[in-house]
Tab-separated table of C-alpha atoms and ligand atoms in Angstrom:
chain	number	residue	atom	x	y	z
A	1	UNK	CA	30.880	-5.529	-86.110
A	2	UNK	CA	31.665	-7.790	-83.276
A	3	UNK	CA	29.300	-8.725	-80.701
A	4	UNK	CA	29.760	-10.297	-77.353
A	5	UNK	CA	28.388	-13.835	-77.454
A	6	UNK	CA	27.319	-14.901	-73.480
A	7	UNK	CA	25.849	-17.586	-71.856
A	8	UNK	CA	23.562	-16.728	-69.037
A	9	UNK	CA	23.085	-18.319	-65.295
A	10	UNK	CA	26.726	-17.785	-63.504
A	11	UNK	CA	27.054	-15.978	-60.458
A	12	UNK	CA	29.730	-13.064	-59.893
A	13	UNK	CA	32.751	-13.940	-57.759
A	14	UNK	CA	35.988	-12.234	-57.673
A	15	UNK	CA	37.827	-8.926	-57.951
A	16	UNK	CA	38.592	-6.003	-60.948
A	17	UNK	CA	40.144	-3.109	-61.174
A	18	UNK	CA	38.022	0.439	-62.092
A	19	UNK	CA	40.136	2.365	-64.786
A	20	UNK	CA	39.818	6.082	-65.169
A	21	UNK	CA	36.277	7.987	-65.947
A	22	UNK	CA	35.317	8.544	-69.407
A	23	UNK	CA	33.532	11.959	-68.424
A	24	UNK	CA	36.781	13.352	-66.439
A	25	UNK	CA	38.947	12.026	-69.381
A	26	UNK	CA	37.390	13.923	-72.178
A	27	UNK	CA	37.092	17.089	-70.253
A	28	UNK	CA	40.608	17.208	-68.983
A	29	UNK	CA	41.392	16.388	-73.079
A	30	UNK	CA	39.519	19.352	-73.471
A	31	UNK	CA	41.411	21.378	-70.888
A	32	UNK	CA	44.982	20.556	-71.837
A	33	UNK	CA	44.301	22.818	-74.975
A	34	UNK	CA	45.084	25.876	-72.342
A	35	UNK	CA	47.921	23.916	-71.399
A	36	UNK	CA	50.983	25.388	-72.760
A	37	UNK	CA	53.756	22.613	-71.973
A	38	UNK	CA	53.557	18.490	-71.693
A	39	UNK	CA	50.558	17.061	-70.360
A	40	UNK	CA	51.073	13.531	-68.642
A	41	UNK	CA	47.555	12.153	-67.821
A	42	UNK	CA	47.875	8.789	-65.696
A	43	UNK	CA	45.901	5.825	-66.094
A	44	UNK	CA	45.306	6.252	-69.715
A	45	UNK	CA	42.352	4.498	-70.880
A	46	UNK	CA	41.161	2.957	-74.200
A	47	UNK	CA	37.326	3.904	-74.446
A	48	UNK	CA	36.734	4.747	-77.889
A	49	UNK	CA	35.709	8.030	-77.547
A	50	UNK	CA	39.022	9.110	-75.469
A	51	UNK	CA	40.864	7.927	-78.127
A	52	UNK	CA	39.018	10.080	-80.583
A	53	UNK	CA	39.235	13.085	-78.338
A	54	UNK	CA	42.968	12.394	-78.235
A	55	UNK	CA	43.003	12.091	-82.670
A	56	UNK	CA	41.232	15.551	-82.452
A	57	UNK	CA	43.896	17.008	-80.350
A	58	UNK	CA	46.450	15.795	-82.673
A	59	UNK	CA	44.499	17.379	-85.137
A	60	UNK	CA	44.758	20.898	-83.660
A	61	UNK	CA	48.888	19.799	-83.424
A	62	UNK	CA	49.063	18.139	-80.083
A	63	UNK	CA	52.044	15.422	-80.533
A	64	UNK	CA	51.089	12.156	-78.586
A	65	UNK	CA	53.401	9.903	-76.663
A	66	UNK	CA	52.142	6.591	-74.876
A	67	UNK	CA	54.666	5.919	-72.040
A	68	UNK	CA	53.909	2.962	-70.115
A	69	UNK	CA	50.138	3.725	-69.485
A	70	UNK	CA	50.163	6.991	-69.427
A	71	UNK	CA	48.817	9.861	-72.380
A	72	UNK	CA	51.873	12.289	-73.026
A	73	UNK	CA	51.135	15.135	-75.187
A	74	UNK	CA	52.894	18.037	-76.055
A	75	UNK	CA	50.887	20.779	-76.236
A	76	UNK	CA	53.284	23.641	-77.247
A	77	UNK	CA	52.583	23.869	-81.216
A	78	UNK	CA	49.118	24.004	-81.440
A	79	UNK	CA	48.757	25.356	-84.527
A	80	UNK	CA	44.498	24.880	-85.531
A	81	UNK	CA	41.627	26.229	-83.641
A	82	UNK	CA	39.237	24.595	-85.903
A	83	UNK	CA	37.418	21.001	-85.707
A	84	UNK	CA	36.281	19.837	-88.529
A	85	UNK	CA	32.752	17.745	-89.620
A	86	UNK	CA	34.904	14.173	-89.774
A	87	UNK	CA	36.725	14.359	-86.060
A	88	UNK	CA	33.635	16.927	-84.654
A	89	UNK	CA	31.098	13.347	-85.346
A	90	UNK	CA	33.643	11.307	-83.609
A	91	UNK	CA	32.251	11.910	-79.856
A	92	UNK	CA	30.439	15.025	-78.571
A	93	UNK	CA	33.233	16.068	-76.305
A	94	UNK	CA	34.456	17.763	-79.461
A	95	UNK	CA	31.886	20.765	-77.782
A	96	UNK	CA	33.721	21.167	-74.682
A	97	UNK	CA	36.690	22.037	-76.903
A	98	UNK	CA	35.596	25.454	-77.939
A	99	UNK	CA	36.099	26.746	-74.170
A	100	UNK	CA	39.153	26.158	-74.230
A	101	UNK	CA	40.340	27.177	-77.825
A	102	UNK	CA	38.613	30.174	-76.987
A	103	UNK	CA	41.327	30.882	-73.961
A	104	UNK	CA	44.202	29.744	-76.306
A	105	UNK	CA	43.777	31.061	-79.508
A	106	UNK	CA	40.690	33.960	-79.107
A	107	UNK	CA	39.068	32.278	-81.307
A	108	UNK	CA	37.365	28.326	-82.597
A	109	UNK	CA	35.126	26.639	-84.837
A	110	UNK	CA	33.736	23.609	-83.987
A	111	UNK	CA	31.556	21.477	-86.194
A	112	UNK	CA	28.050	20.132	-84.701
A	113	UNK	CA	29.412	17.512	-81.997
A	114	UNK	CA	28.024	13.432	-82.525
A	115	UNK	CA	27.435	11.168	-79.249
A	116	UNK	CA	24.757	8.744	-78.142
A	117	UNK	CA	21.884	9.036	-80.401
A	118	UNK	CA	19.516	9.459	-76.896
A	119	UNK	CA	17.984	12.955	-77.403
A	120	UNK	CA	17.999	16.239	-79.216
A	121	UNK	CA	21.212	17.362	-76.954
A	122	UNK	CA	20.518	20.817	-77.570
A	123	UNK	CA	24.007	22.821	-77.108
A	124	UNK	CA	22.475	26.234	-76.073
A	125	UNK	CA	23.547	26.639	-72.839
A	126	UNK	CA	27.387	26.385	-74.120
A	127	UNK	CA	26.758	29.316	-76.570
A	128	UNK	CA	24.577	31.301	-73.807
A	129	UNK	CA	27.327	31.221	-71.559
A	130	UNK	CA	29.822	32.297	-73.909
A	131	UNK	CA	28.305	34.744	-74.937
A	132	UNK	CA	28.026	36.508	-71.655
A	133	UNK	CA	31.855	36.148	-71.469
A	134	UNK	CA	31.687	38.587	-74.511
A	135	UNK	CA	32.265	36.042	-77.197
A	136	UNK	CA	30.533	36.746	-80.942
A	137	UNK	CA	29.335	33.461	-82.046
A	138	UNK	CA	27.754	32.888	-85.544
A	139	UNK	CA	25.955	29.490	-85.739
A	140	UNK	CA	25.911	28.249	-89.668
A	141	UNK	CA	25.759	25.569	-91.853
A	142	UNK	CA	26.727	23.225	-89.597
A	143	UNK	CA	29.520	24.972	-87.942
A	144	UNK	CA	29.748	27.235	-84.874
A	145	UNK	CA	32.140	30.235	-84.877
A	146	UNK	CA	33.226	32.035	-81.911
A	147	UNK	CA	35.206	35.265	-81.834
A	148	UNK	CA	36.952	35.666	-78.425
A	149	UNK	CA	39.386	38.664	-78.981
A	150	UNK	CA	37.282	41.062	-76.430
A	151	UNK	CA	36.653	37.791	-74.292
A	152	UNK	CA	36.509	38.706	-70.370
A	153	UNK	CA	34.915	37.034	-67.168
A	154	UNK	CA	31.126	37.499	-66.605
A	155	UNK	CA	28.274	35.843	-64.743
A	156	UNK	CA	26.348	32.865	-66.272
A	157	UNK	CA	23.387	31.653	-64.750
A	158	UNK	CA	22.741	28.267	-66.123
A	159	UNK	CA	19.031	27.204	-66.819
A	160	UNK	CA	20.171	23.752	-66.325
A	161	UNK	CA	22.877	22.331	-64.206
A	162	UNK	CA	24.588	21.053	-67.988
A	163	UNK	CA	27.481	19.013	-67.052
A	164	UNK	CA	29.062	19.949	-70.601
A	165	UNK	CA	28.499	23.627	-70.338
A	166	UNK	CA	29.346	24.165	-67.203
A	167	UNK	CA	32.763	22.252	-67.964
A	168	UNK	CA	33.164	24.579	-71.443
A	169	UNK	CA	32.548	27.754	-69.721
A	170	UNK	CA	34.723	26.918	-66.639
A	171	UNK	CA	37.761	26.018	-69.067
A	172	UNK	CA	36.631	29.828	-71.337
A	173	UNK	CA	37.215	31.159	-67.771
A	174	UNK	CA	40.769	30.150	-67.148
A	175	UNK	CA	42.760	32.634	-69.676
A	176	UNK	CA	40.003	35.278	-69.766
A	177	UNK	CA	40.505	38.864	-68.236
A	178	UNK	CA	38.919	39.352	-64.908
A	179	UNK	CA	36.438	36.454	-63.548
A	180	UNK	CA	33.789	34.179	-64.863
A	181	UNK	CA	31.467	33.108	-62.240
A	182	UNK	CA	28.975	30.080	-62.824
A	183	UNK	CA	25.790	29.994	-60.971
A	184	UNK	CA	23.978	26.966	-60.885
A	185	UNK	CA	26.225	25.124	-62.607
A	186	UNK	CA	26.663	21.227	-62.445
A	187	UNK	CA	27.974	19.444	-58.971
A	188	UNK	CA	29.039	16.252	-60.869
A	189	UNK	CA	32.722	14.645	-59.215
A	190	UNK	CA	34.274	15.020	-62.963
A	191	UNK	CA	33.285	18.905	-62.620
A	192	UNK	CA	35.596	18.534	-59.394
A	193	UNK	CA	38.293	16.642	-61.189
A	194	UNK	CA	38.608	18.839	-64.520
A	195	UNK	CA	38.761	21.759	-61.364
A	196	UNK	CA	41.753	20.479	-59.672
A	197	UNK	CA	43.488	19.647	-63.243
A	198	UNK	CA	43.131	22.962	-64.467
A	199	UNK	CA	44.449	24.464	-60.959
A	200	UNK	CA	47.668	21.769	-60.945
A	201	UNK	CA	48.097	23.568	-64.298
A	202	UNK	CA	47.911	27.115	-62.722
A	203	UNK	CA	44.397	28.381	-62.720
A	204	UNK	CA	42.382	29.555	-59.976
A	205	UNK	CA	39.485	27.715	-60.127
A	206	UNK	CA	37.002	27.244	-56.998
A	207	UNK	CA	33.668	26.134	-55.889
A	208	UNK	CA	33.230	22.850	-58.213
A	209	UNK	CA	31.268	20.596	-56.560
A	210	UNK	CA	28.892	23.469	-55.241
A	211	UNK	CA	26.405	25.278	-57.261
A	212	UNK	CA	28.453	28.416	-58.286
A	213	UNK	CA	31.977	27.721	-59.549
A	214	UNK	CA	34.296	31.235	-59.687
A	215	UNK	CA	37.044	30.988	-62.544
A	216	UNK	CA	39.326	33.893	-61.650
A	217	UNK	CA	41.459	34.577	-64.835
A	218	UNK	CA	45.271	33.366	-65.041
A	219	UNK	CA	47.791	34.086	-68.124
A	220	UNK	CA	49.250	30.924	-68.607
A	221	UNK	CA	48.519	27.493	-67.865
A	222	UNK	CA	51.776	25.649	-67.886
A	223	UNK	CA	52.753	21.886	-67.780
A	224	UNK	CA	50.924	19.194	-65.859
A	225	UNK	CA	51.061	15.552	-64.430
A	226	UNK	CA	47.422	14.307	-63.085
A	227	UNK	CA	45.382	11.062	-62.346
A	228	UNK	CA	41.735	11.612	-63.585
A	229	UNK	CA	39.205	9.936	-61.136
A	230	UNK	CA	37.736	6.433	-61.708
A	231	UNK	CA	34.826	5.918	-63.284
A	232	UNK	CA	31.332	5.819	-61.089
A	233	UNK	CA	29.224	4.922	-63.990
A	234	UNK	CA	31.868	1.340	-64.806
A	235	UNK	CA	32.118	0.996	-61.246
A	236	UNK	CA	27.536	1.121	-60.629
A	237	UNK	CA	27.255	-1.164	-64.069
A	238	UNK	CA	29.343	-4.269	-62.487
A	239	UNK	CA	27.614	-3.354	-59.176
A	240	UNK	CA	24.421	-3.985	-60.950
A	241	UNK	CA	25.901	-6.797	-62.684
A	242	UNK	CA	26.370	-8.400	-59.711
A	243	UNK	CA	23.095	-7.739	-57.796
A	244	UNK	CA	21.277	-8.980	-60.644
A	245	UNK	CA	23.346	-12.454	-61.356
A	246	UNK	CA	24.467	-13.119	-57.886
A	247	UNK	CA	27.693	-13.602	-55.674
A	248	UNK	CA	30.020	-11.481	-54.255
A	249	UNK	CA	32.641	-9.189	-56.016
A	250	UNK	CA	35.214	-6.135	-55.131
A	251	UNK	CA	35.373	-3.150	-57.246
A	252	UNK	CA	39.244	-1.792	-56.455
A	253	UNK	CA	40.126	1.840	-57.077
A	254	UNK	CA	37.321	3.387	-57.315
A	255	UNK	CA	35.287	5.956	-55.159
A	256	UNK	CA	31.509	4.332	-53.123
A	257	UNK	CA	31.134	8.361	-52.133
A	258	UNK	CA	30.022	8.864	-55.863
A	259	UNK	CA	27.103	6.278	-56.188
A	260	UNK	CA	25.608	6.917	-53.010
A	261	UNK	CA	22.391	7.368	-55.069
A	262	UNK	CA	22.715	3.604	-56.506
A	263	UNK	CA	23.777	1.998	-52.949
A	264	UNK	CA	20.540	3.701	-51.460
A	265	UNK	CA	18.077	2.275	-53.819
A	266	UNK	CA	20.251	-1.119	-53.787
A	267	UNK	CA	21.613	-1.573	-50.077
A	268	UNK	CA	19.077	-3.904	-47.409
A	269	UNK	CA	16.228	-4.451	-50.625
A	270	UNK	CA	18.426	-6.094	-53.546
A	271	UNK	CA	22.007	-6.587	-52.021
A	272	UNK	CA	24.381	-5.503	-49.381
A	273	UNK	CA	27.468	-2.660	-50.446
A	274	UNK	CA	29.968	-1.343	-48.546
A	275	UNK	CA	32.945	0.513	-49.155
A	276	UNK	CA	36.477	0.180	-47.417
A	277	UNK	CA	38.972	2.705	-48.383
A	278	UNK	CA	38.931	2.634	-52.636
A	279	UNK	CA	37.494	-0.707	-52.924
A	280	UNK	CA	33.233	-1.322	-52.976
A	281	UNK	CA	31.816	-4.697	-51.610
A	282	UNK	CA	28.548	-6.351	-53.221
A	283	UNK	CA	27.040	-9.080	-51.768
A	284	UNK	CA	24.078	-10.343	-53.678
A	285	UNK	CA	21.231	-12.970	-53.347
A	286	UNK	CA	19.406	-14.081	-56.211
A	287	UNK	CA	16.484	-12.984	-55.709
A	288	UNK	CA	15.705	-8.971	-55.306
A	289	UNK	CA	12.583	-6.747	-54.966
A	290	UNK	CA	11.297	-4.292	-56.998
A	291	UNK	CA	11.616	-0.490	-56.235
A	292	UNK	CA	8.479	1.903	-56.358
A	293	UNK	CA	10.331	4.214	-58.083
A	294	UNK	CA	13.705	5.836	-59.449
A	295	UNK	CA	14.172	9.380	-60.943
A	296	UNK	CA	17.496	10.484	-62.985
A	297	UNK	CA	18.579	13.700	-61.798
A	298	UNK	CA	21.757	15.601	-62.349
A	299	UNK	CA	24.029	14.555	-59.498
A	300	UNK	CA	24.084	13.896	-56.342
A	301	UNK	CA	20.218	12.261	-57.804
A	302	UNK	CA	20.303	9.157	-59.341
A	303	UNK	CA	22.739	9.318	-63.387
A	304	UNK	CA	20.792	8.721	-66.085
A	305	UNK	CA	24.224	6.756	-67.339
A	306	UNK	CA	22.528	3.823	-65.019
A	307	UNK	CA	19.637	4.028	-65.873
A	308	UNK	CA	19.829	1.083	-68.588
A	309	UNK	CA	21.646	-0.976	-66.397
A	310	UNK	CA	19.292	-0.702	-63.467
A	311	UNK	CA	16.043	-1.484	-65.854
A	312	UNK	CA	17.977	-4.455	-66.853
A	313	UNK	CA	18.422	-5.215	-63.391
A	314	UNK	CA	14.397	-4.467	-62.378
A	315	UNK	CA	13.607	-6.839	-64.985
A	316	UNK	CA	13.868	-10.002	-63.124
A	317	UNK	CA	12.728	-7.988	-59.835
A	318	UNK	CA	9.633	-9.407	-57.693
A	319	UNK	CA	6.834	-6.552	-58.376
A	320	UNK	CA	6.422	-3.579	-60.070
A	321	UNK	CA	9.205	-0.688	-60.769
A	322	UNK	CA	8.438	2.627	-62.459
A	323	UNK	CA	12.168	4.175	-63.625
A	324	UNK	CA	11.574	8.198	-64.804
A	325	UNK	CA	14.105	9.534	-67.003
A	326	UNK	CA	14.216	13.402	-66.359
A	327	UNK	CA	17.672	14.337	-68.438
A	328	UNK	CA	17.377	12.331	-71.863
A	329	UNK	CA	14.081	12.497	-74.066
A	330	UNK	CA	15.015	9.219	-75.869
A	331	UNK	CA	16.864	6.919	-73.483
A	332	UNK	CA	14.584	3.915	-73.633
A	333	UNK	CA	15.655	2.901	-77.239
A	334	UNK	CA	17.020	-0.435	-75.629
A	335	UNK	CA	13.943	-1.485	-74.352
A	336	UNK	CA	12.651	-3.026	-77.254
A	337	UNK	CA	15.783	-5.437	-77.142
A	338	UNK	CA	15.414	-6.020	-73.739
A	339	UNK	CA	11.514	-7.220	-74.375
A	340	UNK	CA	12.852	-9.521	-76.761
A	341	UNK	CA	14.241	-11.388	-73.930
A	342	UNK	CA	10.934	-11.494	-72.232
A	343	UNK	CA	11.179	-8.420	-70.077
A	344	UNK	CA	7.793	-7.472	-69.856
A	345	UNK	CA	8.362	-2.857	-69.662
A	346	UNK	CA	6.120	-0.708	-71.079
A	347	UNK	CA	7.705	2.750	-71.646
A	348	UNK	CA	5.255	6.254	-71.697
A	349	UNK	CA	6.886	9.216	-72.432
A	350	UNK	CA	10.065	9.558	-69.882
A	351	UNK	CA	8.439	6.518	-67.818
A	352	UNK	CA	9.109	3.313	-67.617
A	353	UNK	CA	7.350	0.254	-65.897
A	354	UNK	CA	8.648	-2.739	-65.051
A	355	UNK	CA	6.928	-5.976	-64.336
A	356	UNK	CA	9.458	-7.940	-62.931
A	357	UNK	CA	9.497	-11.686	-64.729
A	358	UNK	CA	10.450	-14.842	-63.661
A	359	UNK	CA	12.788	-15.290	-66.239
A	360	UNK	CA	14.677	-13.449	-68.999
A	361	UNK	CA	15.517	-15.764	-71.804
A	362	UNK	CA	18.838	-15.193	-74.135
A	363	UNK	CA	18.383	-13.786	-77.756
A	364	UNK	CA	20.008	-11.654	-80.483
A	365	UNK	CA	20.107	-7.961	-79.647
A	366	UNK	CA	21.496	-5.116	-80.782
A	367	UNK	CA	23.203	-2.709	-78.678
A	368	UNK	CA	21.333	0.986	-79.406
A	369	UNK	CA	23.598	3.298	-77.453
A	370	UNK	CA	26.316	2.833	-75.235
A	371	UNK	CA	24.870	2.735	-71.604
A	372	UNK	CA	22.212	0.670	-73.449
A	373	UNK	CA	23.936	-1.766	-74.501
A	374	UNK	CA	26.122	-2.556	-71.273
A	375	UNK	CA	22.234	-2.764	-70.210
A	376	UNK	CA	21.671	-5.418	-72.733
A	377	UNK	CA	24.966	-7.182	-71.326
A	378	UNK	CA	23.523	-7.398	-67.883
A	379	UNK	CA	20.350	-8.549	-69.111
A	380	UNK	CA	22.480	-11.564	-70.767
A	381	UNK	CA	24.285	-12.097	-67.964
A	382	UNK	CA	20.917	-13.221	-65.822
A	383	UNK	CA	18.841	-14.936	-69.192
A	384	UNK	CA	18.799	-18.755	-69.814
A	385	UNK	CA	20.646	-19.907	-72.749
A	386	UNK	CA	22.848	-17.742	-74.832
A	387	UNK	CA	22.466	-13.866	-76.212
A	388	UNK	CA	25.040	-12.173	-78.806
A	389	UNK	CA	24.461	-8.591	-78.324
A	390	UNK	CA	25.616	-6.772	-81.863
A	391	UNK	CA	27.098	-3.258	-82.219
A	392	UNK	CA	29.447	-3.623	-78.982
A	393	UNK	CA	31.201	-0.367	-80.095
A	394	UNK	CA	28.641	1.256	-79.190
A	395	UNK	CA	29.704	-0.311	-75.657
A	396	UNK	CA	33.243	0.189	-76.110
A	397	UNK	CA	32.766	4.051	-76.502
A	398	UNK	CA	32.969	3.777	-72.638
A	399	UNK	CA	34.128	0.488	-71.343
A	400	UNK	CA	37.718	-1.192	-72.159
A	401	UNK	CA	37.574	-5.244	-72.094
A	402	UNK	CA	34.782	-5.581	-70.486
A	403	UNK	CA	34.070	-8.794	-71.527
A	404	UNK	CA	37.373	-9.503	-70.082
A	405	UNK	CA	36.659	-7.626	-66.561
A	406	UNK	CA	33.172	-9.717	-66.004
A	407	UNK	CA	35.323	-13.215	-67.754
A	408	UNK	CA	37.262	-12.582	-64.788
A	409	UNK	CA	34.207	-12.244	-62.601
A	410	UNK	CA	33.811	-15.649	-63.885
A	411	UNK	CA	30.493	-14.673	-66.056
A	412	UNK	CA	30.633	-16.556	-69.672
A	413	UNK	CA	30.950	-14.253	-72.243
A	414	UNK	CA	33.417	-13.960	-75.064
A	415	UNK	CA	33.610	-11.288	-77.994
A	416	UNK	CA	33.105	-12.546	-81.588
A	417	UNK	CA	34.019	-10.849	-84.841
A	418	UNK	CA	31.908	-10.287	-87.781
B	501	UD1	C1	27.446	14.400	-69.839
B	501	UD1	C2	27.967	12.975	-69.603
B	501	UD1	C3	27.126	12.066	-70.089
B	501	UD1	C4	26.018	12.036	-68.862
B	501	UD1	C5	24.995	13.986	-68.724
B	501	UD1	C6	24.259	13.686	-67.881
B	501	UD1	C7	30.018	13.493	-70.305
B	501	UD1	C8	31.209	13.214	-71.649
B	501	UD1	N1	28.792	13.313	-70.984
B	501	UD1	O1	26.889	14.817	-70.974
B	501	UD1	O2	27.311	11.112	-69.824
B	501	UD1	O3	24.650	11.114	-69.395
B	501	UD1	O4	26.434	14.156	-68.509
B	501	UD1	O5	24.479	13.302	-66.477
B	501	UD1	O6	30.240	14.215	-69.469
B	501	UD1	N2	21.405	20.758	-72.461
B	501	UD1	C9	20.140	21.585	-72.764
B	501	UD1	N3	21.187	22.696	-73.491
B	501	UD1	C10	22.787	22.330	-73.498
B	501	UD1	C11	23.314	21.751	-73.121
B	501	UD1	C12	22.479	20.226	-72.396
B	501	UD1	O7	19.227	21.662	-72.751
B	501	UD1	O8	23.298	23.309	-73.925
B	501	UD1	C13	19.814	19.917	-71.856
B	501	UD1	C14	20.471	18.296	-72.314
B	501	UD1	O9	19.757	18.077	-73.595
B	501	UD1	C15	19.789	17.509	-71.222
B	501	UD1	C16	20.583	17.867	-69.659
B	501	UD1	O10	20.791	18.905	-70.227
B	501	UD1	O11	18.543	16.929	-71.503
B	501	UD1	C17	21.725	17.486	-69.002
B	501	UD1	O12	22.900	17.387	-70.287
B	501	UD1	P1	24.581	17.858	-69.875
B	501	UD1	O13	24.530	17.228	-68.346
B	501	UD1	O14	24.724	19.128	-70.917
B	501	UD1	O15	25.469	16.540	-70.491
B	501	UD1	P2	26.264	16.351	-70.791
B	501	UD1	O16	27.233	17.009	-71.227
B	501	UD1	O17	26.120	16.311	-73.297
């Protein structure tokens, strides 16, 4: 297993370009199943989750080609409507394919999905939504089998604004007869992006970004070229890296509007952040104050995917901070690793109480999950001495060349094999 080897203590200076969002690219890849033609997705990012999702599409019969930096998928001859267990467990996004496969084939069978071990992650809302579109579902032996022969538009009221369920139901509605309404849907920017992609291919979806999405069924989606939005979580990770280390960095080809919840916590406390067109500039001194309370929430609230990186930053702030994780019940597994580095953190149920320490110390730590692993890298950048972060394949599920990005900003970080 490869590791990151980090010597902490450097400030960060310079600029880095941000790639496309994993969480936009993944549902768009699933949405490609609806397209009877060539799908060209620009700025193909090599996050492991995206590579796995592409393999899933190839298994369904898609023909893949990489041209310059774009992914071309010929979706005309798809010949399977089933995702077997060995593929479904590679990425949780396999479950987003249910809705799209139902649209295309009027039937679908998907094994229970994989993904980060951060909580129970049920799929009841996905299934409830599909049932409301008159899909017959059998959940047996680790597979969800769906019969969409009589599928039609319907109204779905989500009990919670789940990102994945919203995307799945939205895609199921695209080729279904009639109108589908999703009430209390998720409002994440990646959902707006999925709407834009689907509409560019010929769908009739509106309302994404608000709490009601309406999908008017059409008969076919065509070839399409699309560039998914930039990754707000990678952007936020590097903003927090600069906050913890001090320095001044520019994040290019990204969108500050998607990170207002983060900026409102940091601005004029730990650092100064401002946006200029598609750039974000961060200036940070070497000390920062505790933040009395941060609660993770669905968008536009504070993102759960930045919780670990924020806790890492707060571990050396002046005073005591409280973070409450409302989305995923076991998303503090990385905290034990931060404590090995000298952090003073108590976790009780969904709360983490972080008493800022003067110094973190380098240690050998293990990336328990994708964003927890990113938090450990940030702690390593700040710590005295050397930190080895093991199991970095977890981190690479959602970051491409993180070590190159950070080294380009002046951090001492390299990848070592084995
Ligand atoms: C997506 C993101 C993930 C992010 C999460 C929350 C992708 C590929 N992943 O995951 O990075 O952390 O949103 O912003 O976009 N829930 C149910 N039943 C369901 C579905 C969800 O109870 O059927 C619950 C979950 O257990 C969780 C909450 O709803 O507590 C949010 O989950 P959801 O928004 O669905 O997250 P994902 O789509 O899995």
